[in-house]
Coordinates of C-alpha atoms in Angstrom, one line a residue:
Chain B
M1 CA -0.2 -0.1 0.0
A2 CA 1.4 3.7 -0.8
S3 CA 0.2 7.1 -0.3
K4 CA -1.8 8.7 -2.6
S5 CA 1.3 11.1 -3.3
L6 CA 3.6 8.1 -4.2
R7 CA 0.9 6.8 -6.6
E8 CA 1.1 10.3 -8.1
W9 CA 4.8 10.3 -8.4
Q10 CA 4.9 6.9 -9.9
T11 CA 2.1 7.9 -12.8
D12 CA 2.0 11.5 -13.3
A13 CA 5.3 12.3 -12.7
W14 CA 6.7 9.3 -14.4
A15 CA 4.8 10.1 -17.5
A16 CA 6.2 13.5 -17.7
F17 CA 9.7 12.4 -17.5
D18 CA 9.0 9.6 -20.1
E19 CA 7.7 12.9 -22.6
I20 CA 11.2 14.0 -22.0
E21 CA 12.8 10.8 -22.5
H22 CA 11.1 10.3 -25.8
A23 CA 11.9 14.0 -26.9
H24 CA 15.6 12.9 -26.9
H25 CA 14.9 10.4 -28.9
A26 CA 12.9 12.4 -31.5
V27 CA 16.2 14.7 -31.6
G28 CA 18.3 11.9 -32.8
G29 CA 21.2 12.0 -35.1
T30 CA 24.5 13.4 -35.8
K31 CA 23.7 17.2 -37.0
P32 CA 25.2 19.8 -36.0
G33 CA 23.0 21.5 -33.1
R34 CA 21.7 18.4 -31.6
R35 CA 24.1 18.7 -28.8
F36 CA 22.3 22.1 -28.0
L37 CA 18.9 20.6 -28.4
T38 CA 19.7 17.8 -25.9
Q39 CA 21.6 20.0 -23.8
Q40 CA 18.4 22.1 -23.2
L41 CA 16.2 19.0 -23.2
N42 CA 18.5 17.8 -20.2
Y43 CA 18.2 21.3 -18.6
A44 CA 14.2 20.8 -18.6
Y45 CA 14.4 17.2 -17.6
T46 CA 16.4 18.4 -14.4
A47 CA 13.9 21.3 -13.7
L48 CA 11.0 18.7 -14.5
L49 CA 12.4 16.3 -11.8
A50 CA 12.9 18.7 -8.9
A51 CA 9.6 20.3 -9.3
H52 CA 7.7 16.7 -9.3
F53 CA 9.8 15.8 -6.3
Q54 CA 8.8 19.1 -4.7
G55 CA 5.2 18.4 -5.6
F56 CA 5.5 14.8 -4.2
A57 CA 7.3 15.7 -0.8
R58 CA 4.4 18.6 -0.5
S59 CA 1.7 16.6 -1.0
L60 CA 3.3 13.6 1.5
H61 CA 3.4 16.1 4.3
T62 CA 0.0 17.3 3.3
Q63 CA -1.4 13.7 3.6
T64 CA 0.7 12.7 6.7
V65 CA -0.8 16.0 8.5
N66 CA -4.2 14.9 7.6
A67 CA -3.6 11.5 9.2
V68 CA -2.1 13.1 12.4
A69 CA -5.1 15.6 12.6
L70 CA -7.9 12.9 11.9
G71 CA -6.5 11.3 15.4
A72 CA -7.6 14.4 17.2
H73 CA -10.8 13.7 19.5
N74 CA -12.8 16.7 18.4
A75 CA -13.2 19.0 15.2
T76 CA -11.7 22.2 17.0
Y77 CA -8.4 20.0 17.8
R78 CA -8.1 18.5 14.4
L79 CA -8.4 22.0 12.8
L80 CA -5.7 23.5 15.1
L81 CA -3.3 20.8 14.5
Q82 CA -3.9 21.0 10.7
R83 CA -3.5 24.9 10.9
S84 CA -0.2 24.9 12.9
L85 CA 1.2 21.9 10.8
T86 CA 0.8 23.6 7.2
R87 CA 1.0 27.1 7.8
R88 CA 4.6 28.5 6.3
R89 CA 5.7 25.3 5.2
A90 CA 9.4 25.2 4.0
L91 CA 8.0 23.6 0.7
E92 CA 5.7 26.1 -0.1
R93 CA 8.8 28.6 -0.1
H94 CA 11.4 26.7 -1.4
N95 CA 12.1 23.4 -3.6
A96 CA 12.8 20.0 -2.4
H97 CA 16.0 20.9 -0.9
P98 CA 16.8 18.0 1.5
N99 CA 16.5 20.8 4.3
S100 CA 13.1 21.9 3.5
I101 CA 12.0 18.3 3.5
A102 CA 13.6 18.0 6.9
E103 CA 12.2 21.1 8.4
D104 CA 8.7 20.3 7.4
F105 CA 8.5 16.8 8.4
A106 CA 10.1 17.8 11.7
R107 CA 6.9 19.7 12.8
L108 CA 5.6 15.8 12.9
G109 CA 8.6 15.0 15.4
L110 CA 10.0 13.2 12.1
D111 CA 14.0 12.9 11.8
I112 CA 13.0 12.0 8.5
W113 CA 16.8 11.6 6.9
T114 CA 17.9 9.5 9.5
L115 CA 15.0 7.2 9.3
A116 CA 15.2 7.3 5.6
D117 CA 18.6 6.3 5.8
Q118 CA 17.9 3.4 8.3
E119 CA 14.9 2.3 6.1
R120 CA 17.4 1.6 2.9
S121 CA 21.0 1.5 2.8
G122 CA 22.5 3.8 0.1
N123 CA 19.6 6.7 1.0
G124 CA 22.6 8.9 2.0
E125 CA 24.3 8.8 -1.4
R126 CA 20.7 9.2 -2.9
R127 CA 19.9 12.4 -0.7
R128 CA 23.4 13.7 -2.0
K129 CA 21.7 13.1 -5.4
L130 CA 18.8 15.0 -4.5
L131 CA 20.7 18.0 -3.4
A132 CA 23.0 18.0 -6.6
L133 CA 19.9 18.2 -8.6
I134 CA 18.2 20.9 -6.8
T135 CA 21.6 23.0 -6.9
W136 CA 21.8 22.1 -10.6
R137 CA 18.1 23.4 -10.8
N138 CA 18.7 26.6 -9.1
A139 CA 21.5 27.4 -11.4
I140 CA 19.4 26.6 -14.4
T141 CA 16.1 28.3 -13.5
H142 CA 18.2 31.4 -12.3
D143 CA 20.3 31.3 -15.4
D144 CA 23.7 31.2 -13.5
I145 CA 25.2 27.6 -14.3
D146 CA 28.5 29.4 -15.1
G147 CA 28.7 31.5 -12.0
K148 CA 28.2 28.1 -10.2
L149 CA 30.5 26.4 -12.2
E150 CA 33.2 29.0 -11.2
K151 CA 32.5 28.3 -7.9
G152 CA 32.9 24.6 -7.9
A153 CA 29.2 24.2 -6.5
L154 CA 28.1 21.8 -9.4
E155 CA 28.4 18.2 -9.3
P156 CA 28.6 16.7 -11.8
T157 CA 29.9 19.5 -13.8
T158 CA 27.5 18.7 -16.7
V159 CA 24.0 17.2 -17.1
S160 CA 23.6 14.5 -19.6
L161 CA 20.7 12.1 -20.1
G162 CA 22.3 9.6 -17.8
T163 CA 22.8 12.2 -14.9
C164 CA 18.9 12.7 -15.2
R165 CA 18.2 8.9 -15.2
S166 CA 20.6 8.4 -12.5
W167 CA 19.0 11.2 -10.2
R168 CA 15.6 10.0 -11.4
S169 CA 16.3 6.5 -9.8
A170 CA 17.7 8.1 -6.7
L171 CA 14.2 10.0 -6.3
N172 CA 12.4 7.0 -7.0
V173 CA 14.0 5.1 -4.2
L174 CA 13.8 7.9 -1.8
A175 CA 10.4 8.9 -2.7
T176 CA 9.6 5.0 -1.6
S177 CA 11.3 5.3 1.9
L178 CA 10.0 8.7 2.8
D179 CA 6.5 7.6 2.2
K180 CA 7.2 4.1 4.4
V181 CA 8.8 6.6 7.2
A182 CA 5.9 8.9 7.3
A183 CA 3.4 6.0 7.5
D184 CA 5.5 4.4 10.3
Q185 CA 5.6 8.0 12.2
C186 CA 1.6 7.6 12.5
Q187 CA 1.8 4.2 13.9
T188 CA 4.6 5.7 16.5
L189 CA 1.9 8.4 17.2
G190 CA -0.7 5.7 18.2
L191 CA -2.7 6.2 14.9
P192 CA -3.7 3.7 12.2
R193 CA -1.3 3.2 9.4
P194 CA -2.6 5.8 6.9
W195 CA -1.1 3.7 3.5
Chain Z
M4 CA -21.4 43.8 3.2
A5 CA -23.4 41.0 5.1
R6 CA -22.5 37.5 4.0
T7 CA -24.7 34.6 3.7
R8 CA -23.7 31.2 4.4
Q9 CA -24.7 29.0 2.0
A10 CA -25.6 25.1 1.7
R11 CA -22.7 22.4 2.2
H12 CA -20.6 22.2 -0.8
T13 CA -19.5 19.3 -2.7
S14 CA -16.4 20.9 -4.2
L15 CA -14.5 24.1 -3.4
K16 CA -12.9 26.0 -6.3
V17 CA -10.0 28.6 -6.1
G18 CA -11.4 31.9 -5.3
D19 CA -14.3 30.9 -3.2
R20 CA -14.7 32.9 -0.2
V21 CA -15.2 30.3 2.9
V22 CA -15.8 30.4 6.9
S23 CA -14.8 27.7 9.1
N24 CA -17.9 25.8 10.4
V25 CA -15.8 24.3 13.2
P26 CA -16.8 25.7 16.9
G27 CA -13.8 27.9 18.2
F28 CA -12.8 29.4 14.8
N29 CA -14.2 32.4 13.3
W30 CA -12.5 33.0 9.9
N31 CA -13.4 34.6 6.9
G32 CA -10.9 33.4 4.1
V33 CA -10.3 32.7 0.1
V34 CA -9.3 29.5 -1.3
V35 CA -6.0 30.0 -3.1
E36 CA -5.2 26.1 -4.0
D37 CA -7.2 23.3 -4.9
R38 CA -4.8 20.4 -3.2
G39 CA -7.5 17.7 -4.6
D40 CA -8.6 14.7 -2.8
L41 CA -5.2 14.4 -0.7
G42 CA -7.4 13.7 2.7
I43 CA -6.5 10.2 3.9
D44 CA -10.2 9.4 3.4
G45 CA -10.4 10.6 -0.1
G46 CA -11.7 14.3 1.2
Q47 CA -10.7 17.3 -0.8
I48 CA -7.9 19.5 0.9
V49 CA -7.6 23.3 0.0
M50 CA -5.0 26.0 0.8
I51 CA -7.1 29.2 2.2
R52 CA -5.5 32.2 2.9
I53 CA -7.1 34.6 5.8
G54 CA -5.9 38.4 5.5
D55 CA -4.0 40.2 3.2
E56 CA -2.6 38.8 -0.2
D57 CA 0.8 39.4 0.6
E58 CA 0.9 39.2 4.4
G59 CA -1.9 37.2 5.0
E60 CA -1.8 33.7 6.9
R61 CA -2.1 30.5 4.3
F62 CA -2.8 26.8 5.6
E63 CA -4.4 23.9 4.3
I64 CA -7.5 22.5 5.8
R65 CA -10.3 20.0 5.0
A66 CA -13.1 21.2 2.6
D67 CA -15.3 19.5 5.1
D68 CA -14.4 22.0 7.7
L69 CA -15.4 25.1 5.5
D70 CA -18.7 26.3 4.2
R71 CA -18.8 28.8 1.1
V72 CA -20.1 32.1 1.6
A73 CA -21.7 34.7 -0.8
A74 CA -19.0 37.2 -2.1

């Protein structure tokens, strides 16, 4: 069983990523200009990965808050929880930087990255890939790639289709782990497992 | 202008003016985002804003806890 957030990640987000992959194939060939076209597709792929992962993390937080709030003993208390736990979330103001995800889920008593690391080996490295993705996303959308490269802030130093596929694979595993850790926390709080 | 509380809605939309139907809260807000059926029970969740567009408070709430009011 998975949350609606994870199911949407695995359907809607994956479909969007597949469209970029198909566009890559459509721009095939060896003519001059292909490299520029595929580079722009890779940048679009990077931004899309970051955008959909932010959407997933935000929705997972919404669903977890809702599960916690439904455990309140009356409607007034439920509303108080719902309001307090969702106002001024980091994921409303920032993209899915690991620190933003940690900040929002900490409201629910979760040290989410420690638990995610415990949930599956290799998640520490996947979180570093998420950070690399977000750093690249910011450089692309703020038109600051050269500036970031000069500062040595971009790792890897180029984005290829392989890079995007590696990020996508890491995000898939992280999404599954975050989904499980959030559900576990509901049980820890004495609530029914929500998904 | 006086506002008239309307019958329970089936679905709220962005731009709807709403009040809380839960005792203890006296809000006048506006729906700024439809988050869809993200409720654990499949219920609609909306983001509402209370106060100014720039400095007002925004948070998520179950649509069931709100009533639409006439503008």
